[in-house]
Short mmCIF file of C-alpha atoms in Angstrom, two decimals:
data_model
loop_
_atom_site.label_atom_id
_atom_site.label_comp_id
_atom_site.label_asym_id
_atom_site.label_seq_id
_atom_site.Cartn_x
_atom_site.Cartn_y
_atom_site.Cartn_z
CA UNK A 55 29.57 -25.80 -6.82
CA UNK A 56 30.51 -27.99 -3.87
CA UNK A 57 31.07 -26.58 -0.43
CA UNK A 58 33.80 -27.08 2.08
CA UNK A 59 33.98 -26.42 5.80
CA UNK A 60 36.89 -24.54 7.36
CA UNK A 61 37.76 -23.95 10.98
CA UNK A 62 37.30 -20.21 11.41
CA UNK A 63 37.57 -17.94 14.42
CA UNK A 64 34.06 -16.55 14.23
CA UNK A 65 31.79 -15.73 17.19
CA UNK A 66 29.29 -18.42 18.12
CA UNK A 67 26.49 -16.24 16.75
CA UNK A 68 27.66 -17.06 13.20
CA UNK A 69 27.14 -20.80 13.73
CA UNK A 70 28.58 -23.34 11.31
CA UNK A 71 30.36 -21.82 8.31
CA UNK A 72 29.87 -23.21 4.79
CA UNK A 73 32.12 -21.95 1.98
CA UNK A 74 31.39 -22.12 -1.75
CA UNK A 75 33.63 -21.06 -4.61
CA UNK A 76 30.62 -20.55 -6.93
CA UNK A 77 26.93 -20.76 -6.15
CA UNK A 78 23.58 -19.56 -7.47
CA UNK A 79 23.03 -17.43 -4.36
CA UNK A 80 23.84 -17.69 -0.68
CA UNK A 81 20.14 -17.11 0.13
CA UNK A 82 19.10 -20.06 -2.05
CA UNK A 83 21.74 -22.30 -0.48
CA UNK A 84 20.62 -21.30 3.02
CA UNK A 85 17.08 -22.37 2.11
CA UNK A 86 18.40 -25.72 0.86
CA UNK A 87 20.28 -26.20 4.13
CA UNK A 88 17.08 -25.53 6.08
CA UNK A 89 15.21 -27.98 3.84
CA UNK A 90 17.90 -30.53 4.77
CA UNK A 91 17.18 -29.87 8.47
CA UNK A 92 20.47 -28.09 9.19
CA UNK A 93 19.98 -26.24 12.48
CA UNK A 94 20.42 -22.49 12.80
CA UNK A 95 22.57 -20.57 13.25
CA UNK A 96 24.79 -21.12 10.24
CA UNK A 97 26.45 -18.93 7.62
CA UNK A 98 26.86 -19.43 3.87
CA UNK A 99 29.83 -17.64 2.24
CA UNK A 100 30.52 -17.58 -1.51
CA UNK A 101 33.33 -16.30 -3.72
CA UNK A 102 30.92 -15.77 -6.64
CA UNK A 103 27.14 -15.81 -7.09
CA UNK A 104 25.71 -16.53 -10.53
CA UNK A 105 22.15 -15.63 -9.55
CA UNK A 106 22.51 -13.20 -6.65
CA UNK A 107 19.34 -11.32 -5.74
CA UNK A 108 18.39 -8.23 -3.77
CA UNK A 109 15.06 -6.78 -2.68
CA UNK A 110 12.14 -7.14 -5.10
CA UNK A 111 14.03 -10.01 -6.81
CA UNK A 112 16.43 -7.56 -8.43
CA UNK A 113 19.64 -9.10 -9.76
CA UNK A 114 22.68 -8.52 -7.54
CA UNK A 115 25.94 -8.28 -9.49
CA UNK A 116 28.24 -10.80 -7.79
CA UNK A 117 31.63 -11.22 -9.51
CA UNK A 118 34.64 -12.86 -7.93
CA UNK A 119 36.25 -10.62 -5.32
CA UNK A 120 33.00 -9.44 -3.75
CA UNK A 121 31.77 -10.27 -0.26
CA UNK A 122 28.61 -12.40 -0.26
CA UNK A 123 27.15 -14.22 2.72
CA UNK A 124 23.87 -15.26 4.30
CA UNK A 125 23.35 -15.68 8.01
CA UNK A 126 20.55 -18.05 9.03
CA UNK A 127 19.30 -17.55 12.58
CA UNK A 128 16.18 -17.79 14.74
CA UNK A 129 13.22 -15.90 13.36
CA UNK A 130 12.50 -12.45 14.75
CA UNK A 131 9.30 -10.68 13.72
CA UNK A 132 10.49 -7.09 13.57
CA UNK A 133 10.40 -4.83 10.49
CA UNK A 134 13.61 -3.07 11.59
CA UNK A 135 15.93 -6.09 11.21
CA UNK A 136 17.63 -4.61 8.13
CA UNK A 137 18.25 -1.35 10.02
CA UNK A 138 20.00 -3.13 12.91
CA UNK A 139 22.10 -5.12 10.45
CA UNK A 140 22.89 -1.84 8.67
CA UNK A 141 24.14 -0.30 11.92
CA UNK A 142 26.40 -3.30 12.59
CA UNK A 143 27.67 -3.39 9.00
CA UNK A 144 28.38 0.35 8.83
CA UNK A 145 30.32 0.17 12.10
CA UNK A 146 32.22 -2.84 10.74
CA UNK A 147 33.44 -0.88 7.72
CA UNK A 148 34.30 2.12 9.88
CA UNK A 149 36.43 -0.12 12.13
CA UNK A 150 38.30 -1.68 9.22
CA UNK A 151 38.65 1.52 7.15
CA UNK A 152 39.27 4.45 9.53
CA UNK A 153 37.81 7.70 8.26
CA UNK A 154 35.65 6.00 5.64
CA UNK A 155 32.43 7.91 4.96
CA UNK A 156 29.68 5.29 4.92
CA UNK A 157 25.97 5.93 5.48
CA UNK A 158 22.85 3.80 5.77
CA UNK A 159 20.20 4.38 3.14
CA UNK A 160 16.88 3.26 4.61
CA UNK A 161 15.90 0.47 4.67
CA UNK A 162 18.64 -1.87 3.44
CA UNK A 163 21.59 -0.23 1.65
CA UNK A 164 24.95 1.21 2.60
CA UNK A 165 26.16 4.13 0.50
CA UNK A 166 29.32 6.17 0.04
CA UNK A 167 28.68 9.65 -1.37
CA UNK A 168 25.32 8.43 -2.74
CA UNK A 169 26.91 5.39 -4.42
CA UNK A 170 25.62 2.01 -3.27
CA UNK A 171 28.39 -0.15 -1.80
CA UNK A 172 26.41 -2.82 0.08
CA UNK A 173 22.93 -4.29 0.30
CA UNK A 174 20.98 -6.30 2.87
CA UNK A 175 18.21 -8.80 2.12
CA UNK A 176 16.01 -10.10 4.96
CA UNK A 177 13.70 -13.07 4.42
CA UNK A 178 11.66 -15.43 6.56
CA UNK A 179 11.95 -19.11 5.65
CA UNK A 180 10.60 -22.07 7.64
CA UNK A 181 10.46 -20.12 10.91
CA UNK A 182 14.05 -18.99 10.44
CA UNK A 183 15.47 -15.62 9.51
CA UNK A 184 17.79 -15.33 6.51
CA UNK A 185 19.94 -12.22 6.34
CA UNK A 186 21.83 -11.90 3.08
CA UNK A 187 24.61 -9.34 2.70
CA UNK A 188 26.51 -8.29 -0.41
CA UNK A 189 29.41 -5.83 -0.26
CA UNK A 190 31.21 -4.37 -3.26
CA UNK A 191 34.78 -5.40 -2.50
CA UNK A 192 35.56 -6.39 -6.11
CA UNK A 193 37.61 -4.37 -8.60
CA UNK A 194 35.23 -2.96 -11.23
CA UNK A 195 35.75 0.78 -10.88
CA UNK A 196 34.35 1.54 -14.34
CA UNK A 197 30.88 0.25 -13.48
CA UNK A 198 30.48 -0.07 -9.70
CA UNK A 199 31.61 1.76 -6.59
CA UNK A 200 33.59 -0.49 -4.23
CA UNK A 201 34.95 0.06 -0.75
CA UNK A 202 38.60 1.18 -0.68
CA UNK A 203 41.31 -1.45 -0.93
CA UNK A 204 43.18 -2.04 2.31
CA UNK A 205 44.72 -4.59 4.64
CA UNK A 206 41.36 -6.27 5.30
CA UNK A 207 40.28 -9.59 3.78
CA UNK A 208 36.82 -10.82 2.85
CA UNK A 209 36.70 -13.16 5.85
CA UNK A 210 37.92 -10.40 8.15
CA UNK A 211 34.98 -8.23 7.08
CA UNK A 212 32.54 -11.05 7.84
CA UNK A 213 34.22 -11.94 11.14
CA UNK A 214 34.29 -8.29 12.25
CA UNK A 215 30.61 -7.95 11.34
CA UNK A 216 29.68 -10.88 13.59
CA UNK A 217 31.92 -9.59 16.39
CA UNK A 218 30.25 -6.18 16.10
CA UNK A 219 26.81 -7.77 16.19
CA UNK A 220 27.60 -9.94 19.23
CA UNK A 221 29.90 -7.74 21.36
CA UNK A 222 28.63 -5.54 24.22
CA UNK A 223 27.09 -2.41 22.72
CA UNK A 224 28.33 0.86 24.18
CA UNK A 225 27.66 0.80 27.95
CA UNK A 226 25.18 -2.07 27.81
CA UNK A 227 25.63 -5.59 29.15
CA UNK A 228 24.01 -6.83 25.95
CA UNK A 229 25.14 -7.02 22.34
CA UNK A 230 23.40 -5.19 19.51
CA UNK A 231 21.51 -8.33 18.53
CA UNK A 232 20.55 -9.24 22.12
CA UNK A 233 19.37 -5.69 22.81
CA UNK A 234 17.31 -5.70 19.63
CA UNK A 235 15.72 -9.01 20.65
CA UNK A 236 14.92 -7.68 24.12
CA UNK A 237 13.97 -4.06 23.49
CA UNK A 238 13.28 -3.66 19.78
CA UNK A 239 14.57 -0.83 17.64
CA UNK A 240 13.80 2.13 19.93
CA UNK A 241 17.21 2.13 21.74
CA UNK A 242 18.95 2.33 18.34
CA UNK A 243 17.09 5.26 16.77
CA UNK A 244 19.84 7.72 17.73
CA UNK A 245 22.57 5.40 16.40
CA UNK A 246 20.73 5.03 13.11
CA UNK A 247 20.20 8.78 12.78
CA UNK A 248 23.95 9.34 13.20
CA UNK A 249 24.66 6.91 10.36
CA UNK A 250 22.00 7.90 7.83
CA UNK A 251 21.60 10.88 5.51
CA UNK A 252 20.85 14.30 7.10
CA UNK A 253 17.42 15.36 8.25
CA UNK A 254 15.81 17.58 5.64
CA UNK A 255 17.23 15.60 2.71
CA UNK A 256 14.72 15.59 -0.15
CA UNK A 257 13.62 12.05 -1.01
CA UNK A 258 11.02 10.10 -2.94
CA UNK A 259 9.21 7.26 -1.18
CA UNK A 260 8.17 4.71 -3.80
CA UNK A 261 5.32 2.23 -3.31
CA UNK A 262 4.69 0.41 -6.56
CA UNK A 263 3.70 3.16 -9.00
CA UNK A 264 2.95 5.69 -6.26
CA UNK A 265 5.67 8.23 -5.46
CA UNK A 266 5.54 10.56 -2.44
CA UNK A 267 8.08 13.39 -2.31
CA UNK A 268 9.11 15.19 0.83
CA UNK A 269 11.96 15.81 3.24
CA UNK A 270 13.43 13.19 5.54
CA UNK A 271 12.25 13.82 9.11
CA UNK A 272 13.64 10.85 11.07
CA UNK A 273 13.14 7.13 11.67
CA UNK A 274 10.59 6.05 14.26
CA UNK A 275 10.81 3.59 17.13
CA UNK A 276 9.57 0.74 14.92
CA UNK A 277 12.08 1.48 12.16
CA UNK A 278 9.60 3.36 9.98
CA UNK A 279 10.83 6.26 7.88
CA UNK A 280 9.09 9.57 8.57
CA UNK A 281 8.65 12.03 5.73
CA UNK A 282 7.67 15.69 5.94
CA UNK A 283 5.43 16.22 2.93
CA UNK A 284 4.01 19.75 2.75
CA UNK A 285 3.99 20.00 6.55
CA UNK A 286 2.38 16.60 7.12
CA UNK A 287 4.48 13.86 8.75
CA UNK A 288 3.94 10.58 6.89
CA UNK A 289 5.22 7.20 8.10
CA UNK A 290 6.30 4.26 5.94
CA UNK A 291 7.44 0.79 7.02
CA UNK A 292 9.95 -1.02 4.82
CA UNK A 293 7.81 -3.82 3.32
CA UNK A 294 7.28 -3.02 -0.36
CA UNK A 295 8.66 0.51 -0.04
CA UNK A 296 11.91 1.93 -1.39
CA UNK A 297 13.35 5.43 -1.45
CA UNK A 298 15.31 7.58 -3.86
CA UNK A 299 17.52 10.44 -2.73
CA UNK A 300 17.44 13.73 -4.62
CA UNK A 301 20.99 14.77 -5.51
#
């Protein structure tokens, strides 16, 4: 499971790039790199993961042909990190696949017609931030929904993601990531609302064994999801919370 380094045209924000043909998980390798005093930023990319994980330590199916990478960067204490990454990732796929219907499912998934196509895992480790991303670009149509085949390559998806994250955002002098560092999530609420499921969608908010049902109201300025439950607006931060859409 050795790595190799390649000269890639990636924005500086990605840092040093480490490639692996097969690995336990890109998150685990990023932690090993930090333990070895490798400075952030850097990015781990793998062809296959044999022990890929998502939120709540759930197994992430990672066959050859998928897109798996972890970006290690300076730590940022903000619960909306996964939402900002979701905005950048959704816009990446829209750039590469014109007309593709992709939505963000709060707090860390991308979906296409209610089918999960990508996931985001955010972890703090040794005062660094690890952002793991898995995208279904493999061919397993019988069991998993994947993004449409096209002219793009795996590395082009990753490169476009980093360019999206680091390029000037709309009419601002700052990139998405810089703006998020400076101003938090509030300037991005409208962007997120345009990319997520419609207001009024019936959802379950799940906290352990507790389930709260209501209708999606909006996301708040701190990235919290707001639920209208029998006329009462309830707020939930990501943390140990997940949601289920009613279809």
